[in-house]
Coordinates of C-alpha atoms and ligand atoms in Angstrom, one line a residue:
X262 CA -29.0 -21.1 25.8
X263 CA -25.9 -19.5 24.4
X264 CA -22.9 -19.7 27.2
X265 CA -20.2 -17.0 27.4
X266 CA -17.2 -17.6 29.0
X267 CA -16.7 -14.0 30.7
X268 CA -17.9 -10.9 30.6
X269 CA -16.1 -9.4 27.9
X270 CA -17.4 -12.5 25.4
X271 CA -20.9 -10.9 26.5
X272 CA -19.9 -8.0 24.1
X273 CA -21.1 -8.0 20.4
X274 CA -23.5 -10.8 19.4
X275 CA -26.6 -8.4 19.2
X276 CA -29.9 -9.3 17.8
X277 CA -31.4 -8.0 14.5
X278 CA -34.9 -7.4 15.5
X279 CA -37.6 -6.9 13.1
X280 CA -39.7 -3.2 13.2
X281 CA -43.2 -4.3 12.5
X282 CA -45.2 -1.3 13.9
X283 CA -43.3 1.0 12.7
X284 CA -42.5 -0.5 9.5
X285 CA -46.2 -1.1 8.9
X286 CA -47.3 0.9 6.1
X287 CA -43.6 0.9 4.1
X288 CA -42.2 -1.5 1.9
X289 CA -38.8 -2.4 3.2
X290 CA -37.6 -4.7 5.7
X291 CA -36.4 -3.0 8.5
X292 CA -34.4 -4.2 11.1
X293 CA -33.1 -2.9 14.2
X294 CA -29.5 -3.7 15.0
X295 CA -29.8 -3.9 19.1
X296 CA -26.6 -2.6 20.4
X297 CA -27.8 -1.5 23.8
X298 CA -27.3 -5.6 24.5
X299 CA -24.1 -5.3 24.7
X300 CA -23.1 -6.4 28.0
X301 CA -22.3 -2.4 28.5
X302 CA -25.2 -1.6 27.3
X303 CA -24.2 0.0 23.6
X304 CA -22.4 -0.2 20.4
X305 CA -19.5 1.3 22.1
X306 CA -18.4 -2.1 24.3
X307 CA -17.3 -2.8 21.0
X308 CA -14.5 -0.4 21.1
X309 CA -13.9 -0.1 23.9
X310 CA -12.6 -3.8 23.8
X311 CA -10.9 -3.4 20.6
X312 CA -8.9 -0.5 21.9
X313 CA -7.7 -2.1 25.4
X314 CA -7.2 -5.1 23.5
X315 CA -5.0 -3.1 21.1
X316 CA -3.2 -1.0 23.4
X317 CA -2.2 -4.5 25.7
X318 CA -0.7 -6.2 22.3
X319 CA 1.1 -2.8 21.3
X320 CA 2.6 -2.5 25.2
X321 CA 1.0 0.8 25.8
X322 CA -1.0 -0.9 28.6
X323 CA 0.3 -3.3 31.1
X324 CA -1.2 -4.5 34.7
X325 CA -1.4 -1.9 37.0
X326 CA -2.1 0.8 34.4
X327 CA -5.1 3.2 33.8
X328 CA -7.6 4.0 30.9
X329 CA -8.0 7.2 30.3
X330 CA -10.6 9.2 27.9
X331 CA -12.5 12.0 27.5
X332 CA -16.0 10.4 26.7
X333 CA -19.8 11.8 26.8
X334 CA -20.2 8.3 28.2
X335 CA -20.9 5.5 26.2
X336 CA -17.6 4.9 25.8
X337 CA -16.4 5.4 28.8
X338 CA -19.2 3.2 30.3
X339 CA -17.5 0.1 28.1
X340 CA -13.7 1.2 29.0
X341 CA -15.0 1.3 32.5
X342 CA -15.9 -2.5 32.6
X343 CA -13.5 -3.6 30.7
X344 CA -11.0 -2.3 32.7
X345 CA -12.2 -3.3 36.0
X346 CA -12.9 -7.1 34.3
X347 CA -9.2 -6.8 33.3
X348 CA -8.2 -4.4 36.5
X349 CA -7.0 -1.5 35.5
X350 CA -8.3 1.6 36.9
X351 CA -10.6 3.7 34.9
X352 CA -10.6 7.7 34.5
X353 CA -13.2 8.8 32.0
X354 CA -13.5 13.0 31.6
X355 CA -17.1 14.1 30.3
X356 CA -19.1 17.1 29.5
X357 CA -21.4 18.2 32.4
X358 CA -24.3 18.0 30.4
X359 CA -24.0 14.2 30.1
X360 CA -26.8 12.4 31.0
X361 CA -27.0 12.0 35.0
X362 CA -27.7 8.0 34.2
X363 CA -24.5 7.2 32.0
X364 CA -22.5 9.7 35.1
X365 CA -23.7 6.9 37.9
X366 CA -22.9 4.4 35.3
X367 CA -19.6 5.0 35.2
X368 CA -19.1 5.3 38.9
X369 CA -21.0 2.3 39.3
X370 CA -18.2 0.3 37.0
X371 CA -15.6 2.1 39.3
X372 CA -14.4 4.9 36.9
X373 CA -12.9 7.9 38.5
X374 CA -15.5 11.3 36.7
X375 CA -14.4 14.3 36.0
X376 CA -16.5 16.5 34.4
X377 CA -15.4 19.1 32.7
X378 CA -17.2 22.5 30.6
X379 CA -19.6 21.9 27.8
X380 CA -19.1 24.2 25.5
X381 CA -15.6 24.9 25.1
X382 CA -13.3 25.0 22.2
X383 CA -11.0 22.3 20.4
X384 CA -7.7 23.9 21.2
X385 CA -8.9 25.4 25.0
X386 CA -6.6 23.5 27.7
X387 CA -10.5 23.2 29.4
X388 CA -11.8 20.8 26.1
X389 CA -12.3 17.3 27.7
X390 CA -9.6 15.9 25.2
X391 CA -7.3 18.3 26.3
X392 CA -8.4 17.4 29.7
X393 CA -8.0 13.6 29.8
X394 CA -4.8 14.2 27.8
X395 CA -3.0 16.0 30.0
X396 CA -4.2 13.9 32.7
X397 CA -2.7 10.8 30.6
X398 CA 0.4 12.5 30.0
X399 CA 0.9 13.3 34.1
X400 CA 0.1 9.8 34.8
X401 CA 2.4 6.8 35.1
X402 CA 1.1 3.9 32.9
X403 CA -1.3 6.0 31.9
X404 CA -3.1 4.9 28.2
X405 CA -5.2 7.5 26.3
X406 CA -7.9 5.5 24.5
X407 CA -7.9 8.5 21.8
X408 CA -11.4 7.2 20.1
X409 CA -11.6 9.8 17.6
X410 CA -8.7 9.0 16.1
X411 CA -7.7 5.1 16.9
X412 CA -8.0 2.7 14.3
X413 CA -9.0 -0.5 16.3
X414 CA -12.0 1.8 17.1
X415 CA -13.6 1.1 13.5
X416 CA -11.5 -2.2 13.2
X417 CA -13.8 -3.5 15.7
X418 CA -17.2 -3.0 13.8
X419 CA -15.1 -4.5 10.9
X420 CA -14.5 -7.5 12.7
X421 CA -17.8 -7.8 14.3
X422 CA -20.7 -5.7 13.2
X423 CA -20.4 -6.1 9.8
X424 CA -19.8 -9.7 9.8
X425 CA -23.1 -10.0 12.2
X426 CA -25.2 -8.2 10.0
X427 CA -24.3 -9.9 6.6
X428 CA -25.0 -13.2 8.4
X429 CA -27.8 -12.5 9.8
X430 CA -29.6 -10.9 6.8
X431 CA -28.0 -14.1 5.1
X432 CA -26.4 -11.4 2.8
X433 CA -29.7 -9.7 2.5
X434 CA -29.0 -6.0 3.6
X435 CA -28.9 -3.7 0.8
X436 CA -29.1 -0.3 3.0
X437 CA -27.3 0.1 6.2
X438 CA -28.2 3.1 8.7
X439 CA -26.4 4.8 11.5
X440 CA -25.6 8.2 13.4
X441 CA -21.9 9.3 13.6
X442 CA -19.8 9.9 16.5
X443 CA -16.4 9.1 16.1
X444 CA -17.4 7.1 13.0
X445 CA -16.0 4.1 14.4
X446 CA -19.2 2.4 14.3
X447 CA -20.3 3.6 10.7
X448 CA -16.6 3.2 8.7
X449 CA -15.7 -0.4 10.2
X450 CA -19.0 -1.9 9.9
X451 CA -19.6 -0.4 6.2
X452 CA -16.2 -1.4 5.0
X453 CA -16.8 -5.0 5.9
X454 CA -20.7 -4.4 3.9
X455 CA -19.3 -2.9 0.9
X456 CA -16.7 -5.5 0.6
X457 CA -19.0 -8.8 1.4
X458 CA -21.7 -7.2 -1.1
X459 CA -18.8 -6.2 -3.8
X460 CA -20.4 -2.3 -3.3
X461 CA -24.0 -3.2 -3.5
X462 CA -25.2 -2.1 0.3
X463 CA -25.7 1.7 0.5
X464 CA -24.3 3.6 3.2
X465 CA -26.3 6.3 5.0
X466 CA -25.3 8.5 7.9
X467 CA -28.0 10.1 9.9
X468 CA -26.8 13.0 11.3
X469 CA -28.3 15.5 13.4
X470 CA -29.6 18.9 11.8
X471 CA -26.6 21.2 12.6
X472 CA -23.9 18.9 12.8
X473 CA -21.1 19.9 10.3
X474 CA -20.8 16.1 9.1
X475 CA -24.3 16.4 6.9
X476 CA -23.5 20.3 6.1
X477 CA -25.2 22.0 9.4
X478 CA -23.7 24.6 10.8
X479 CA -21.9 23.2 13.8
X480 CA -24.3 24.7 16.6
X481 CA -25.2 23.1 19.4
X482 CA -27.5 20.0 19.6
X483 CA -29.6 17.9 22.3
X484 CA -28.7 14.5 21.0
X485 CA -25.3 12.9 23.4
X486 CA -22.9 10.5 21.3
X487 CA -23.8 11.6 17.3
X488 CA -22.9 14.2 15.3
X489 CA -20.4 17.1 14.7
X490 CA -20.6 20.5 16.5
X491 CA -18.1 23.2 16.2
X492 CA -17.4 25.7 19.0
X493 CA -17.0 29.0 17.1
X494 CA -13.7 29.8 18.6
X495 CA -12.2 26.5 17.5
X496 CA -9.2 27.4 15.2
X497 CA -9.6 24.4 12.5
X498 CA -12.5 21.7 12.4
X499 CA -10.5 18.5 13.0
X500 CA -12.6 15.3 11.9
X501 CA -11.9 12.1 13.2
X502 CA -9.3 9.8 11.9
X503 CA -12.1 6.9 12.6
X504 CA -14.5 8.4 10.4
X505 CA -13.7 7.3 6.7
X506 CA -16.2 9.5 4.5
X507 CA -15.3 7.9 1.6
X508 CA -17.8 4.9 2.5
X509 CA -20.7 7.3 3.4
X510 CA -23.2 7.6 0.0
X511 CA -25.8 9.7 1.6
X512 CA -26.5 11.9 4.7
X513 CA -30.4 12.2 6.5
X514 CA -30.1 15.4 8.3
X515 CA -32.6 15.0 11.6
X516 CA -33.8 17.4 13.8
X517 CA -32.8 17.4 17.6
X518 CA -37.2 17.1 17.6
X519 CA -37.3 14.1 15.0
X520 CA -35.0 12.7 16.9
X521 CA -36.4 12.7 20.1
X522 CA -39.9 12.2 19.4
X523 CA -38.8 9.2 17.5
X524 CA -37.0 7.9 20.4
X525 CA -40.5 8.1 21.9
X526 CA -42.3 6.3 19.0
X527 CA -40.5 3.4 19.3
X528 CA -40.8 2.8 23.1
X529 CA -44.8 3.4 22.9
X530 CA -45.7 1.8 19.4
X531 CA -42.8 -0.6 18.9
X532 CA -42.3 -1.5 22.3
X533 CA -38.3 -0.9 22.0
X534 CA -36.7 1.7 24.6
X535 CA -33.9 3.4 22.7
X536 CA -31.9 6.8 22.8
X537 CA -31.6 9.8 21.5
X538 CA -28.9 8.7 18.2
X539 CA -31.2 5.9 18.1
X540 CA -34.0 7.8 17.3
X541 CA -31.9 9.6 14.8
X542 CA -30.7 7.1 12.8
X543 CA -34.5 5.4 13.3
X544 CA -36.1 8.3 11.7
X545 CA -33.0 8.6 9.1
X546 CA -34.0 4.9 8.5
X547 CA -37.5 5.5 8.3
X548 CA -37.8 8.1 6.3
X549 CA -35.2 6.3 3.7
X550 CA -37.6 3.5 3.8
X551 CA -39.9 5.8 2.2
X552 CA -38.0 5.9 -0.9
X553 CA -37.4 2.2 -1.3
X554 CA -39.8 -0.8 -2.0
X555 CA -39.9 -4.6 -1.1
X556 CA -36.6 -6.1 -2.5
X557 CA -34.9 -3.5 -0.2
X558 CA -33.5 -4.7 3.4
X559 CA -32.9 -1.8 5.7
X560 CA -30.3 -2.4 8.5
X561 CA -30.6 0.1 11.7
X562 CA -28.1 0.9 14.5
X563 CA -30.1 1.2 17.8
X564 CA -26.5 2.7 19.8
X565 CA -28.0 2.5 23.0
X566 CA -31.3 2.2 25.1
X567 CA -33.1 4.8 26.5
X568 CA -32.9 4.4 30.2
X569 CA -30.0 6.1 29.8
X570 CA -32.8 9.1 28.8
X571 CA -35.5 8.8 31.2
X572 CA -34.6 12.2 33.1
X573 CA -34.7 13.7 29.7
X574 CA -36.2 12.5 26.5
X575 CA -38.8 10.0 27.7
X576 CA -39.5 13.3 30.7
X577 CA -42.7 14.9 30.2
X578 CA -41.4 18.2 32.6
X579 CA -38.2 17.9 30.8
X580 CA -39.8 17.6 26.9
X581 CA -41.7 21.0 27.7
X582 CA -38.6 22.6 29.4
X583 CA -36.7 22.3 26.2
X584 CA -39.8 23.4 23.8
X585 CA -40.3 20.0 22.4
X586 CA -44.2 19.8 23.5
X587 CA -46.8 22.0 22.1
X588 CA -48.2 23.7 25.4
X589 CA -51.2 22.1 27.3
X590 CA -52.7 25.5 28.1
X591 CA -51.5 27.8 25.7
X592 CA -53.5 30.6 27.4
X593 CA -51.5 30.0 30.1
X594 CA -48.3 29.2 29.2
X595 CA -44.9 31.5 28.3
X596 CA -46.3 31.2 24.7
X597 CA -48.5 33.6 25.9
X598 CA -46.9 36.3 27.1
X599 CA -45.3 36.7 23.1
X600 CA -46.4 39.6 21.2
X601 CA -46.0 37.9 18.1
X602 CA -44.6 34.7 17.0
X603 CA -41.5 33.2 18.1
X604 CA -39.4 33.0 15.1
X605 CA -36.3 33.4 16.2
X606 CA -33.9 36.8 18.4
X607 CA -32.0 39.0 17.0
X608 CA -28.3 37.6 17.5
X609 CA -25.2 40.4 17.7
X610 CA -21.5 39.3 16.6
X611 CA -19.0 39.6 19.0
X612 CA -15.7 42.3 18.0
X613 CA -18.1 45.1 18.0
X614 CA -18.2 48.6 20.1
X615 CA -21.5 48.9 22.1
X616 CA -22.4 52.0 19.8
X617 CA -21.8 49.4 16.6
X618 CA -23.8 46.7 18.7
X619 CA -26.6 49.5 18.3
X620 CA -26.5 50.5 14.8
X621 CA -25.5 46.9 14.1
X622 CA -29.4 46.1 15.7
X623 CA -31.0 49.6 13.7
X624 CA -29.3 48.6 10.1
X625 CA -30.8 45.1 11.0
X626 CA -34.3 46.7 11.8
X627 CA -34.6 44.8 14.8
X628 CA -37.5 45.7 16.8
X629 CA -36.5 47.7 19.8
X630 CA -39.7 47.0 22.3
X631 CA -38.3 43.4 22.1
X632 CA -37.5 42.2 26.0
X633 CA -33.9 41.3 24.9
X634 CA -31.1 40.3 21.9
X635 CA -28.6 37.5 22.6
X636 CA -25.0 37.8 21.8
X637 CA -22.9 35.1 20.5
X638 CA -20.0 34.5 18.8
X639 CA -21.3 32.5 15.6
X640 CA -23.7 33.9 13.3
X641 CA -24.8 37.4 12.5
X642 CA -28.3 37.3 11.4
X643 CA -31.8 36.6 13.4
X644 CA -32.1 33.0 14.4
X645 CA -33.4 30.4 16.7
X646 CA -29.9 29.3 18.9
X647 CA -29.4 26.6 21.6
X648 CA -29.0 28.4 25.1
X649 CA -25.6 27.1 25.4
X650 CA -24.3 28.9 22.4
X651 CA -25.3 32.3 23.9
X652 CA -22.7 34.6 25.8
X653 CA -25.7 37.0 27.1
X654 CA -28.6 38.5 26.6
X655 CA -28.5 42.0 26.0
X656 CA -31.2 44.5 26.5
X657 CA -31.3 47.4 24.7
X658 CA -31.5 49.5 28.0
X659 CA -28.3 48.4 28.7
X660 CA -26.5 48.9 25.9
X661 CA -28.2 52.9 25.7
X662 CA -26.7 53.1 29.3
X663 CA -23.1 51.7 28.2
X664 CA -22.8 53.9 25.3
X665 CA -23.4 57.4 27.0
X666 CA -20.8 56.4 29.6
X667 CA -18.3 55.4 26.5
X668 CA -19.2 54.6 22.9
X669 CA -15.9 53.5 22.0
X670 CA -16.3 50.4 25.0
X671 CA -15.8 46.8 23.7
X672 CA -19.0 45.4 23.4
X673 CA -18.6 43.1 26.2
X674 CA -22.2 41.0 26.3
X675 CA -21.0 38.9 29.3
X676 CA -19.2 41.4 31.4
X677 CA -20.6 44.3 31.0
X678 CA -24.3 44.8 28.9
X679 CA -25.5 41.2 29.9
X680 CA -28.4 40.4 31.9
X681 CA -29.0 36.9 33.5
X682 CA -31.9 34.5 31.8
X683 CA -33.8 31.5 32.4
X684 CA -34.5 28.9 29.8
X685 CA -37.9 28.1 29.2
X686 CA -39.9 25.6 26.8
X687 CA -43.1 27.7 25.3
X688 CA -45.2 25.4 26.5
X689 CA -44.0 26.4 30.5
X690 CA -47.1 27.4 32.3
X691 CA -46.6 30.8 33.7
X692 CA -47.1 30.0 37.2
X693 CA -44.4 27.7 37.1
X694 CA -42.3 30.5 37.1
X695 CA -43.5 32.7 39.9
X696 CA -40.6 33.4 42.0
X697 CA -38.6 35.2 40.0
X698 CA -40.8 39.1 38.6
X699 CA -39.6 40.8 36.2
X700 CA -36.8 37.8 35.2
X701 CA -35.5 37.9 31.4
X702 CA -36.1 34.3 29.9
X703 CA -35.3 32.7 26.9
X704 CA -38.4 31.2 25.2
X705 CA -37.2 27.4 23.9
X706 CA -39.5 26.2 20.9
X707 CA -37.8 22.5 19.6
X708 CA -34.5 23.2 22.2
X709 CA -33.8 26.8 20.3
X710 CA -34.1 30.3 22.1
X711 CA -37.1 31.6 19.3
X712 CA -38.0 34.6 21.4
X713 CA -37.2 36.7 24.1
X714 CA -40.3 37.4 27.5
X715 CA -40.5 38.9 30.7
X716 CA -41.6 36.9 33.7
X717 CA -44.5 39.6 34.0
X718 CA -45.8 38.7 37.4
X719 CA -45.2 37.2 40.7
X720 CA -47.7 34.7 40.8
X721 CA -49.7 33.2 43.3
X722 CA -48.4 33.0 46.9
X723 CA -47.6 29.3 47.4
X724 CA -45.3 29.3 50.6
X725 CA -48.5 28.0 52.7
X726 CA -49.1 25.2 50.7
X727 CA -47.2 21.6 51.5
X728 CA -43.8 21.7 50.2
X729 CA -44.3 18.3 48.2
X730 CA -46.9 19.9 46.0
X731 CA -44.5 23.0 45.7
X732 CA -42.4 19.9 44.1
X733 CA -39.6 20.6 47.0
X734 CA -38.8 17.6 48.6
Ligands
PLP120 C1 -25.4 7.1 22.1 C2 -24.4 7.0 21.0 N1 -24.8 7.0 19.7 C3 -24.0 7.0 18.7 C4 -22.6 7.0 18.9 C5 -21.7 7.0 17.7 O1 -20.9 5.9 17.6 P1 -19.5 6.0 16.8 O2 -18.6 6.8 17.8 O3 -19.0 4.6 16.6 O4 -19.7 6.8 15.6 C6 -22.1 7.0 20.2 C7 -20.7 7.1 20.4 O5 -20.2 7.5 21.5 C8 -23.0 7.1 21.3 O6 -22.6 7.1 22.5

């Protein structure tokens, strides 16, 4: 049995573990890099060390001082216990929408959580690096951990992912795989592969479908940790200073669904419980294997496990929810109550006067019996967005109703022609939605709002029936 000395020896050391079920059938080795055994439970322990490590030798941290970073948890999770091994206090600043696990985890290591707005842009005081700075800045022996941009972020997959790997393939690995966040994990660990195989060992970065690193269009996305969104108000796309481009020869783009139903894959066929990015870079890997034949060793980064998921991904309610299951009972689900098929809503720029908002919809053609248009601030065409990139959805009544009062009025979709929505998956059955007649929803096919309903009916009375099997508890 291997002995470590303390907890923070516990970190790196991962296994390479063979995929046999899902490999069967291709003609690659393929390998999963475990990271999720990191003492923290991912890849990011790894930098998280590194950077304490780093700040202590430059003087930036001393005892008695506090770690600060604006994190959507991983991270945070291995500044967290590295700090309280070391005993400094911890103050990690996340998005909302961060997994409820990773939240507890980080109060569980004694971090202080502040969560802070989701969708906000770069340069807004409210953006959670804005956030955690500031709060560094007002803070006496205060340290910023500054991932994006701090070198012993990739230093430390230099220093000990890359070395792992090229040992344990005994110099084998001729294709190495991984999602991008901060591209610590990516840069360090393929500029120690490219050098130990003198440029042999091919790079690829699996990156989620709309995130600007692979050429998407910076929307929104469902995976937490990988890839590159861009608020549309933000006034410059800033990359990180840890991700060196250079050493990446190929992007897999991979849709939020790939992802996610990979994720699932693995845990039911392989056995292996892994995230979200996991199941990113897993079907990046997979599908690369495609291309390649039996001298070829693939080498995949599984960043963390998924029990950090099982509210979400590995859900059943939650999978339908979002529109990543095809409905059980599509007579009775909100598929059904679609006149046509769900290919995506009419979208309205923002900058317009309500009586351009209506002949921006008429030159477009759009079809005016449709329930509702959204409004958002990126994109001008019909499209399929995540709910979190729309301002409002707009009907058409209420635009008719602002422009007799004042066609020369702003179009203002959130203040003024908006109506409240619900989010539904297409595969929702109908009476799950019974409280609320006549409610505009957003119909959700793989995450995206494809179509616009109304909740047509109020449903069967259930306020007799047990309130467990109401699901109120
Ligand atoms: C779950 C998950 N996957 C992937 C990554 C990407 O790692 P890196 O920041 O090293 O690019 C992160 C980073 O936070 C993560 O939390």
């Amino acid at each position: 049995m291997t002995v470590r000395e303390s907890v923070l020896d516990a970190i790196g050391y991962t296994p390479l573990v063979r995929l046999r079920r899902l490999g069967e059938g291709l003609r690659p080795t393929i390998y999963a890099k475990l990271e999720f055994q990191n003492i923290g439970g991912s890849v990011k322990d790894r930098a998280a060390l590194s950077m304490i490590r780093a700040a202590e030798q430059e003087g930036l941290l001393s005892p008695g001082g506090t770690v600060v970073e604006g994190t959507s948890g991983n991270t945070g999770i291995g500044l967290a216990l590295v700090a309280a091994h070391l005993g400094y206090r911890s103050v990690v600043f996340a998005p909302a929408a961060t997994a409820t696990e990773k939240i507890r985890l980080l109060r569980a290591y004694g971090a202080e959580v502040h969560l802070v707005g989701d969708y906000v842009p770069r340069s807004h005081p409210g953006h959670l690096a804005n956030r955690a700075a500031a709060f560094a800045a007002g803070t006496p022996g205060a340290w910023l951990a500054r991932q994006y941009d701090n070198p012993a972020n990739p230093a430390a997959h230099e220093a000990s992912t890359g070395p792992e790997i090229w040992r344990d393939t005994a110099g084998g690995i001729t294709h190495f795989v991984a999602s991008v966040g901060t591209g610590g994990t990516i840069s360090g660990t393929a500029k120690f592969l490219k050098k130990a195989s003198s440029g042999a060992v091919q790079v690829v970065a699996a990156d989620p479908d709309h995130s600007v690193y692979g050429g998407g269009d910076g929307g929104a996305k469902y995976v937490e940790g990988a890839g590159h969104a861009l608020h549309p108000e933000s006034l410059e796309d800033v990359w990180p200073e840890a991700f060196d481009t250079v050493l990446v020869d190929r992007y897999i783009r991979i849709t939020d669904r790939d992802s996610i139903l990979t994720a699932r894959r693995a845990a039911r066929e392989e056995g292996l419980l892994i995230g979200g990015t996991s199941g990113t870079a897993l079907a990046a890997a997979l599908r690369l294997a495609e291309e390649l034949d039996e001298s070829h060793t693939v080498v995949v980064i599984i960043p963390d496990s998924g029990r950090n998921y099982l509210s979400t991904y590995f859900d059943d309610e939650w999978l339908t929810s979002a529109g990543f299951s095809d409905p059980a009972e599509p007579a009775l689900s909100v598929g059904s109550l679609l006149p046509g098929p769900a290919a995506g809503v009419p979208i309205l720029p923002a900058g317009l006067t309500v009586g351009e908002a209506i002949q921006e919809l008429v030159r477009r053609g759009a079809d005016c019996s449709l329930p509702a248009f959204l409004a958002l601030d990126r994109g001008t065409s019909f499209g399929a967005v995540h709910p979190r990139e729309v301002s409002a959805a707009v009907t058409l009544r209420s635009l008719a109703a602002a422009v007799e009062s004042n066609p020369r009025a702003a179009f203002s979709p959130a203040a003024q022609q908006g109506e409240p929505f619900a989010s539904v998956g297409i595969g929702t059955a109908v009476a799950d939605l019974a409280q609320h007649p006549g409610q505009l929803l957003a119909v959700l096919v793989d995450g995206r709002i494809a179509a616009t309903a109304r909740q047509p009916f109020a449903g069967p009375d259930r306020s007799q029936e047990p309130a467990a099997s109401r699901g109120i508890i």
